[in-house]
């Protein structure tokens, strides 16, 4: 059933299958895959849906013997179309979506899990998929979705997401969060204009490619700089493994209680519709999974690797409260993370971005999803680079980077 034009509430549904006895295995069309275990598998499909669009997190659990190489197929019951995916190679033919492992998550031991994400659109209907197969063998034969997850289930939430709510979160608080101090960063845990670097980052900065590596490169550029004569240039390729980062080797685990960050960023290409990351910070309070700054739907966003929660939420109302990043010029990007409570603020060129603010009070279509987790993050690393979960590419320059316990200015 289609949503009315004014209805933009995000829906959440989870389908959890019972373990099923699996039989033989057909050969994998997209490449070799080991035989499935004979005791079963489970798929958890969690969807966040709004008028015309959705994101979904898919978790595959192996309940049998180890599998080396997997392929999951699911069938949409509506007219959904996948436009982007991450942590898997995904294709669609008609209503059938096929997701195959990437190199770093191909192995599924007994009890092991693999997770990947989908982003897409729909027009007439977007019900939860009713069937799944793993390596061509049925996995969720009894996991039909409940009709209660159709868009008509929560019409009472409609008024909370109308555009009239925007003025309540406009950046009126900017004067109270404008950092003090000079343009420098003397005494900060990280204070770098890359002037001591040459060629490939070394010493205080190291090139890192978590999980896999491809065509992405990180180099010191002597022709483009914000201050001084050098900057860090990231040549980011499309596809997950073509990501690349330069990570600081300085100890940032004790910065706080508020972590203040400032950097000048220059993009060659506008933020894409697909999901990308530019800044990652390992969060010691989330099993070391990354807290990420990047983009989606053409706007700046925060993303949490462990559950793919975004800030703002990827509804039209939430995206409208964020901002795109200019291209072809230097932009001052600052953010602050309170490690004692759920509080984040983000500023672009001295202007606070309304949709990228967390104050501990859930706001529909902005930070309700983010605040499902009550523990404040504790960043322990800082990496600057590019990671694309689709085919998007970009060249990014970073300069005059600082991370401090004290406020920083542009």
Short mmCIF file of C-alpha atoms in Angstrom, two decimals:
data_model
loop_
_atom_site.label_atom_id
_atom_site.label_comp_id
_atom_site.label_asym_id
_atom_site.label_seq_id
_atom_site.Cartn_x
_atom_site.Cartn_y
_atom_site.Cartn_z
CA UNK A 1 0.00 0.00 0.00
CA UNK A 2 1.42 3.39 -0.97
CA UNK A 3 1.94 6.09 1.63
CA UNK A 4 0.07 9.37 1.22
CA UNK A 5 2.28 12.16 -0.11
CA UNK A 6 2.46 13.88 3.28
CA UNK A 7 3.49 10.77 5.19
CA UNK A 8 7.25 10.62 5.85
CA UNK A 9 7.54 8.50 8.99
CA UNK A 10 10.44 6.03 9.07
CA UNK A 11 9.31 2.45 9.73
CA UNK A 12 11.33 -0.26 11.37
CA UNK A 13 10.72 -3.99 10.95
CA UNK A 14 12.73 -7.04 11.85
CA UNK A 15 12.23 -10.48 10.32
CA UNK A 16 13.95 -13.31 12.20
CA UNK A 17 13.72 -16.82 10.79
CA UNK A 18 13.68 -20.09 12.65
CA UNK A 19 16.55 -22.50 11.91
CA UNK A 20 15.64 -24.74 8.98
CA UNK A 21 17.13 -28.06 7.89
CA UNK A 22 18.99 -27.43 4.62
CA UNK A 23 19.55 -29.89 1.83
CA UNK A 24 21.91 -29.87 -1.16
CA UNK A 25 23.50 -26.81 -2.75
CA UNK A 26 23.46 -25.53 -6.30
CA UNK A 27 26.66 -24.04 -7.69
CA UNK A 28 27.05 -20.29 -7.08
CA UNK A 29 26.52 -18.32 -10.26
CA UNK A 30 28.72 -15.44 -9.15
CA UNK A 31 31.67 -17.62 -8.11
CA UNK A 32 32.52 -20.73 -6.10
CA UNK A 33 31.02 -21.16 -2.66
CA UNK A 34 31.47 -23.92 -0.11
CA UNK A 35 28.60 -26.30 0.64
CA UNK A 36 26.14 -25.03 3.19
CA UNK A 37 25.93 -26.63 6.62
CA UNK A 38 23.13 -29.16 7.07
CA UNK A 39 21.60 -27.52 10.12
CA UNK A 40 20.46 -24.13 8.88
CA UNK A 41 20.91 -20.42 8.83
CA UNK A 42 19.08 -17.30 9.96
CA UNK A 43 18.57 -13.90 8.35
CA UNK A 44 17.68 -10.76 10.31
CA UNK A 45 16.35 -8.03 8.03
CA UNK A 46 15.91 -4.60 9.65
CA UNK A 47 14.35 -1.89 7.51
CA UNK A 48 14.04 1.88 8.01
CA UNK A 49 11.46 3.19 5.56
CA UNK A 50 9.99 6.53 4.54
CA UNK A 51 7.91 7.79 1.63
CA UNK A 52 9.67 6.59 -1.52
CA UNK A 53 12.86 5.30 0.10
CA UNK A 54 14.44 2.91 2.57
CA UNK A 55 17.63 1.56 4.07
CA UNK A 56 17.98 -2.00 5.33
CA UNK A 57 20.54 -3.81 7.47
CA UNK A 58 20.82 -7.53 6.68
CA UNK A 59 22.48 -9.96 9.10
CA UNK A 60 23.22 -13.54 8.04
CA UNK A 61 23.95 -16.08 10.80
CA UNK A 62 25.46 -19.49 10.00
CA UNK A 63 23.97 -22.17 12.27
CA UNK A 64 25.92 -25.09 10.81
CA UNK A 65 29.41 -26.03 9.66
CA UNK A 66 31.82 -23.35 8.45
CA UNK A 67 31.13 -21.72 5.07
CA UNK A 68 33.87 -20.15 2.94
CA UNK A 69 32.07 -17.90 0.47
CA UNK A 70 28.37 -17.03 0.56
CA UNK A 71 25.61 -15.65 -1.65
CA UNK A 72 22.29 -14.44 -0.23
CA UNK A 73 19.22 -13.93 -2.41
CA UNK A 74 16.07 -12.17 -1.30
CA UNK A 75 12.86 -11.37 -3.13
CA UNK A 76 11.10 -8.04 -2.75
CA UNK A 77 7.31 -8.14 -2.50
CA UNK A 78 6.91 -4.62 -3.88
CA UNK A 79 8.59 -2.37 -6.46
CA UNK A 80 11.73 -1.64 -4.41
CA UNK A 81 14.92 -0.87 -6.32
CA UNK A 82 18.36 -1.06 -4.68
CA UNK A 83 20.46 2.01 -5.45
CA UNK A 84 23.39 1.46 -3.12
CA UNK A 85 24.91 -1.21 -0.90
CA UNK A 86 27.84 -1.67 1.47
CA UNK A 87 29.81 -4.63 2.89
CA UNK A 88 28.63 -6.87 0.00
CA UNK A 89 28.53 -6.95 -3.80
CA UNK A 90 24.85 -6.48 -4.64
CA UNK A 91 22.89 -6.73 -7.87
CA UNK A 92 19.18 -6.79 -8.72
CA UNK A 93 17.18 -8.50 -11.45
CA UNK A 94 13.46 -7.79 -11.32
CA UNK A 95 12.40 -8.29 -7.71
CA UNK A 96 15.34 -10.58 -6.89
CA UNK A 97 18.37 -9.10 -5.10
CA UNK A 98 21.62 -11.06 -4.94
CA UNK A 99 24.30 -10.17 -2.39
CA UNK A 100 27.69 -11.90 -2.42
CA UNK A 101 30.47 -11.63 0.11
CA UNK A 102 33.43 -9.33 -0.23
CA UNK A 103 36.92 -10.64 0.49
CA UNK A 104 37.02 -9.75 4.15
CA UNK A 105 33.68 -11.29 5.20
CA UNK A 106 33.63 -14.45 3.04
CA UNK A 107 34.26 -16.84 5.93
CA UNK A 108 31.29 -17.81 8.10
CA UNK A 109 32.28 -20.16 10.93
CA UNK A 110 29.66 -22.00 12.95
CA UNK A 111 27.63 -19.33 14.73
CA UNK A 112 29.38 -16.65 12.66
CA UNK A 113 27.59 -13.69 11.13
CA UNK A 114 28.00 -11.36 8.18
CA UNK A 115 26.20 -8.04 7.86
CA UNK A 116 25.63 -5.77 4.89
CA UNK A 117 23.42 -2.81 4.09
CA UNK A 118 21.06 -1.73 1.33
CA UNK A 119 19.68 1.61 0.26
CA UNK A 120 16.88 1.97 -2.25
CA UNK A 121 13.65 3.47 -3.51
CA UNK A 122 10.05 2.37 -3.90
CA UNK A 123 6.92 3.86 -5.46
CA UNK A 124 3.78 1.79 -4.84
CA UNK A 125 4.78 -0.52 -2.00
CA UNK A 126 7.82 -1.50 0.06
CA UNK A 127 7.02 -4.59 2.16
CA UNK A 128 9.71 -6.60 3.93
CA UNK A 129 11.05 -9.51 1.80
CA UNK A 130 9.24 -12.77 2.51
CA UNK A 131 11.91 -15.29 1.46
CA UNK A 132 15.68 -15.66 1.56
CA UNK A 133 18.11 -18.25 0.19
CA UNK A 134 21.72 -18.73 1.18
CA UNK A 135 23.86 -20.34 -1.54
CA UNK A 136 20.62 -21.29 -3.33
CA UNK A 137 19.07 -23.14 -0.37
CA UNK A 138 15.99 -21.70 1.42
CA UNK A 139 16.88 -20.06 4.69
CA UNK A 140 13.81 -18.14 5.92
CA UNK A 141 10.91 -20.25 4.77
CA UNK A 142 8.74 -19.29 7.75
CA UNK A 143 9.81 -15.71 8.17
CA UNK A 144 6.92 -13.92 6.51
CA UNK A 145 6.63 -10.29 7.57
CA UNK A 146 3.73 -9.15 9.66
CA UNK A 147 1.20 -6.85 7.95
CA UNK A 148 1.73 -4.52 10.90
CA UNK A 149 4.90 -3.19 9.30
CA UNK A 150 3.11 -1.74 6.29
CA UNK A 151 3.18 2.06 5.98
CA UNK A 152 -0.36 2.35 7.38
CA UNK A 153 0.74 1.01 10.76
CA UNK A 154 1.75 4.30 12.38
CA UNK A 155 -0.15 7.17 10.72
CA UNK A 156 -0.39 9.00 14.04
CA UNK A 157 3.28 9.95 13.71
CA UNK A 158 2.64 12.05 10.58
CA UNK A 159 2.47 15.47 12.29
CA UNK A 160 5.87 15.02 13.95
CA UNK A 161 7.72 15.02 10.65
CA UNK A 162 6.13 17.93 8.83
CA UNK A 163 8.52 20.67 7.67
CA UNK A 164 7.10 23.04 10.28
CA UNK A 165 9.30 21.29 12.85
CA UNK A 166 12.44 22.66 11.19
CA UNK A 167 12.58 26.01 13.05
CA UNK A 168 12.88 24.22 16.39
CA UNK A 169 16.27 22.84 15.38
CA UNK A 170 17.73 25.73 13.41
CA UNK A 171 21.26 26.73 14.43
CA UNK A 172 20.20 29.44 16.87
CA UNK A 173 22.66 28.06 19.40
CA UNK A 174 25.70 28.85 17.24
CA UNK A 175 27.01 31.69 19.46
CA UNK A 176 27.23 29.34 22.45
CA UNK A 177 29.34 26.77 20.61
CA UNK A 178 31.74 29.01 18.68
CA UNK A 179 35.18 27.81 19.78
CA UNK A 180 37.55 30.33 21.29
CA UNK A 181 41.27 30.72 20.78
CA UNK A 182 43.43 31.53 17.80
CA UNK A 183 43.67 29.76 14.45
CA UNK A 184 46.58 27.62 15.65
CA UNK A 185 46.53 24.44 17.70
CA UNK A 186 49.65 24.59 19.85
CA UNK A 187 49.45 22.07 22.69
CA UNK A 188 46.77 19.95 21.00
CA UNK A 189 47.20 16.17 20.85
CA UNK A 190 47.05 16.43 17.05
CA UNK A 191 48.20 19.64 15.36
CA UNK A 192 49.32 19.12 11.78
CA UNK A 193 49.57 21.08 8.56
CA UNK A 194 51.55 18.20 6.99
CA UNK A 195 54.53 20.53 6.53
CA UNK A 196 56.86 17.82 7.90
CA UNK A 197 55.57 15.26 5.40
CA UNK A 198 56.71 14.34 1.88
CA UNK A 199 55.61 11.76 -0.66
CA UNK A 200 53.61 9.08 1.15
CA UNK A 201 52.47 9.94 4.72
CA UNK A 202 54.88 8.64 7.37
CA UNK A 203 55.83 9.26 10.96
CA UNK A 204 52.89 10.99 12.64
CA UNK A 205 50.64 9.80 9.80
CA UNK A 206 50.40 6.31 8.34
CA UNK A 207 48.48 5.05 5.30
CA UNK A 208 45.87 2.48 6.34
CA UNK A 209 43.37 0.43 4.33
CA UNK A 210 41.21 -1.46 6.86
CA UNK A 211 39.93 -4.87 5.72
CA UNK A 212 41.10 -4.71 2.09
CA UNK A 213 42.95 -2.45 -0.31
CA UNK A 214 42.59 -1.39 -3.93
CA UNK A 215 43.25 1.65 -6.08
CA UNK A 216 42.86 4.39 -3.43
CA UNK A 217 45.99 6.38 -2.57
CA UNK A 218 47.08 8.90 0.06
CA UNK A 219 49.91 11.32 -0.81
CA UNK A 220 51.34 14.66 0.32
CA UNK A 221 50.43 17.38 -2.18
CA UNK A 222 52.78 20.36 -2.65
CA UNK A 223 50.60 22.13 -5.23
CA UNK A 224 47.37 22.55 -3.19
CA UNK A 225 47.35 23.76 0.41
CA UNK A 226 45.21 25.74 2.81
CA UNK A 227 48.07 26.94 4.99
CA UNK A 228 51.76 26.56 4.31
CA UNK A 229 52.84 24.61 1.25
CA UNK A 230 51.53 21.07 1.76
CA UNK A 231 48.34 19.14 2.31
CA UNK A 232 47.16 15.54 2.49
CA UNK A 233 45.53 14.43 -0.78
CA UNK A 234 43.26 11.40 -0.86
CA UNK A 235 42.51 9.82 -4.24
CA UNK A 236 39.44 7.78 -3.38
CA UNK A 237 38.17 5.13 -5.77
CA UNK A 238 34.72 3.64 -6.12
CA UNK A 239 33.93 0.33 -4.49
CA UNK A 240 34.52 -0.74 -0.91
CA UNK A 241 38.09 -2.02 -1.26
CA UNK A 242 39.30 1.13 -3.01
CA UNK A 243 39.10 3.07 0.24
CA UNK A 244 42.21 4.60 1.78
CA UNK A 245 42.96 6.62 4.92
CA UNK A 246 45.84 8.40 6.58
CA UNK A 247 45.66 7.76 10.32
CA UNK A 248 47.43 9.71 13.04
CA UNK A 249 49.88 7.77 15.18
CA UNK A 250 49.43 10.23 18.06
CA UNK A 251 47.62 8.98 21.17
CA UNK A 252 44.16 10.56 21.13
CA UNK A 253 42.49 8.14 23.55
CA UNK A 254 42.78 10.54 26.52
CA UNK A 255 41.43 13.67 24.80
CA UNK A 256 38.40 14.94 26.66
CA UNK A 257 36.06 15.03 28.35
CA UNK A 258 34.98 16.78 25.12
CA UNK A 259 36.85 15.88 21.94
CA UNK A 260 37.23 18.95 19.74
CA UNK A 261 38.22 18.46 16.09
CA UNK A 262 39.01 20.95 13.35
CA UNK A 263 40.21 20.46 9.82
CA UNK A 264 40.13 22.21 6.49
CA UNK A 265 38.66 20.03 3.75
CA UNK A 266 38.51 20.52 -0.02
CA UNK A 267 36.37 18.26 -2.24
CA UNK A 268 36.69 17.85 -5.99
CA UNK A 269 33.25 16.24 -6.26
CA UNK A 270 29.94 16.91 -4.52
CA UNK A 271 28.78 14.44 -1.88
CA UNK A 272 26.89 11.65 -3.68
CA UNK A 273 23.50 10.05 -3.06
CA UNK A 274 25.26 6.87 -2.00
CA UNK A 275 26.84 6.27 1.39
CA UNK A 276 30.48 7.38 1.77
CA UNK A 277 32.82 8.04 4.72
CA UNK A 278 35.63 10.62 4.97
CA UNK A 279 36.61 10.60 8.65
CA UNK A 280 36.64 7.53 10.87
CA UNK A 281 37.30 7.22 14.61
CA UNK A 282 37.42 3.90 16.44
CA UNK A 283 34.98 3.93 19.36
CA UNK A 284 36.27 1.99 22.38
CA UNK A 285 32.74 1.89 23.84
CA UNK A 286 31.36 0.19 20.74
CA UNK A 287 33.78 -2.70 20.42
CA UNK A 288 36.25 -0.62 18.41
CA UNK A 289 33.76 -0.13 15.58
CA UNK A 290 34.09 3.19 13.78
CA UNK A 291 32.26 6.42 14.36
CA UNK A 292 32.19 7.97 10.88
CA UNK A 293 31.71 11.36 9.25
CA UNK A 294 30.70 11.18 5.61
CA UNK A 295 27.75 11.73 3.33
CA UNK A 296 24.56 10.23 2.01
CA UNK A 297 21.75 11.61 -0.13
CA UNK A 298 24.06 14.49 -1.07
CA UNK A 299 24.36 15.77 2.51
CA UNK A 300 26.91 15.65 5.32
CA UNK A 301 26.14 12.96 7.91
CA UNK A 302 27.39 10.97 10.87
CA UNK A 303 27.27 7.17 10.68
CA UNK A 304 27.78 4.45 13.29
CA UNK A 305 29.44 1.36 11.83
CA UNK A 306 28.06 -1.14 14.35
CA UNK A 307 24.37 -0.59 13.54
CA UNK A 308 24.48 1.79 10.56
CA UNK A 309 22.60 4.44 12.52
CA UNK A 310 22.85 7.83 10.82
CA UNK A 311 22.64 11.42 11.94
CA UNK A 312 20.40 12.86 10.71
CA UNK A 313 18.11 9.96 9.84
CA UNK A 314 17.79 9.38 6.10
CA UNK A 315 14.27 10.72 5.75
CA UNK A 316 13.55 13.74 3.53
CA UNK A 317 12.99 15.87 6.64
CA UNK A 318 16.22 14.70 8.25
CA UNK A 319 18.36 15.16 5.14
CA UNK A 320 16.95 18.68 4.66
CA UNK A 321 18.36 19.64 8.06
CA UNK A 322 21.90 18.76 7.01
CA UNK A 323 23.98 20.45 4.32
CA UNK A 324 25.98 19.57 1.22
CA UNK A 325 29.68 20.43 1.17
CA UNK A 326 30.96 22.99 -1.34
CA UNK A 327 33.40 21.79 -3.99
CA UNK A 328 36.51 23.44 -5.34
CA UNK A 329 37.25 25.46 -2.21
CA UNK A 330 38.50 24.97 1.33
CA UNK A 331 35.82 24.38 3.98
CA UNK A 332 36.41 24.57 7.72
CA UNK A 333 34.84 21.52 9.33
CA UNK A 334 34.62 21.29 13.11
CA UNK A 335 32.90 18.93 15.47
CA UNK A 336 32.82 18.21 19.18
CA UNK A 337 31.99 14.90 20.87
CA UNK A 338 31.17 14.81 24.57
CA UNK A 339 32.47 11.53 26.02
CA UNK A 340 30.36 11.87 29.18
CA UNK A 341 26.92 12.09 27.57
CA UNK A 342 25.24 11.80 24.19
CA UNK A 343 26.17 15.18 22.73
CA UNK A 344 27.58 16.01 19.29
CA UNK A 345 27.84 19.35 17.50
CA UNK A 346 29.06 19.94 13.95
CA UNK A 347 29.98 23.24 12.31
CA UNK A 348 30.74 24.04 8.67
CA UNK A 349 32.44 27.40 8.09
CA UNK A 350 31.43 28.62 11.58
CA UNK A 351 27.77 27.70 11.12
CA UNK A 352 26.25 24.90 13.18
CA UNK A 353 24.44 22.27 11.10
CA UNK A 354 21.03 21.73 12.69
CA UNK A 355 20.62 18.12 11.57
CA UNK A 356 24.02 17.10 12.93
CA UNK A 357 23.36 18.06 16.52
CA UNK A 358 22.73 15.55 19.31
CA UNK A 359 21.54 17.02 22.61
CA UNK A 360 20.17 13.89 24.29
CA UNK A 361 16.54 14.70 23.44
CA UNK A 362 15.20 12.50 20.58
CA UNK A 363 13.87 14.44 17.61
CA UNK A 364 11.81 12.56 15.01
CA UNK A 365 13.65 12.18 11.67
CA UNK A 366 16.80 13.74 13.13
CA UNK A 367 18.42 11.84 16.02
CA UNK A 368 15.87 9.34 17.37
CA UNK A 369 17.70 6.48 15.66
CA UNK A 370 21.08 7.68 16.95
CA UNK A 371 19.85 7.88 20.54
CA UNK A 372 18.77 4.24 20.68
CA UNK A 373 22.26 3.74 22.09
CA UNK A 374 22.62 5.60 25.37
CA UNK A 375 26.39 5.24 25.81
CA UNK A 376 28.43 8.24 24.71
CA UNK A 377 31.21 7.42 22.21
CA UNK A 378 34.89 7.43 23.18
CA UNK A 379 37.03 8.05 20.05
CA UNK A 380 40.51 6.51 20.21
CA UNK A 381 41.80 7.06 16.65
CA UNK A 382 41.55 9.62 13.85
CA UNK A 383 41.71 8.65 10.18
CA UNK A 384 41.21 10.97 7.19
CA UNK A 385 40.38 9.54 3.78
CA UNK A 386 37.65 8.11 1.59
CA UNK A 387 35.47 5.01 1.73
CA UNK A 388 32.73 4.36 -0.81
CA UNK A 389 30.11 1.65 -0.35
CA UNK A 390 29.07 1.94 -3.99
CA UNK A 391 30.83 3.26 -7.08
CA UNK A 392 31.37 6.87 -5.98
CA UNK A 393 34.84 8.41 -6.33
CA UNK A 394 36.35 11.67 -5.10
CA UNK A 395 39.61 13.54 -4.57
CA UNK A 396 39.83 15.21 -1.16
CA UNK A 397 42.48 17.43 0.39
CA UNK A 398 42.93 17.84 4.17
CA UNK A 399 45.00 20.51 5.88
CA UNK A 400 45.54 22.21 9.27
CA UNK A 401 44.12 19.29 11.23
CA UNK A 402 43.72 19.49 15.01
CA UNK A 403 42.28 17.30 17.76
CA UNK A 404 42.19 18.76 21.25
CA UNK A 405 40.52 18.80 24.67
CA UNK A 406 40.06 22.55 24.20
CA UNK A 407 37.84 24.38 21.70
CA UNK A 408 39.40 25.18 18.32
CA UNK A 409 38.68 27.95 15.84
CA UNK A 410 38.87 28.10 12.05
#
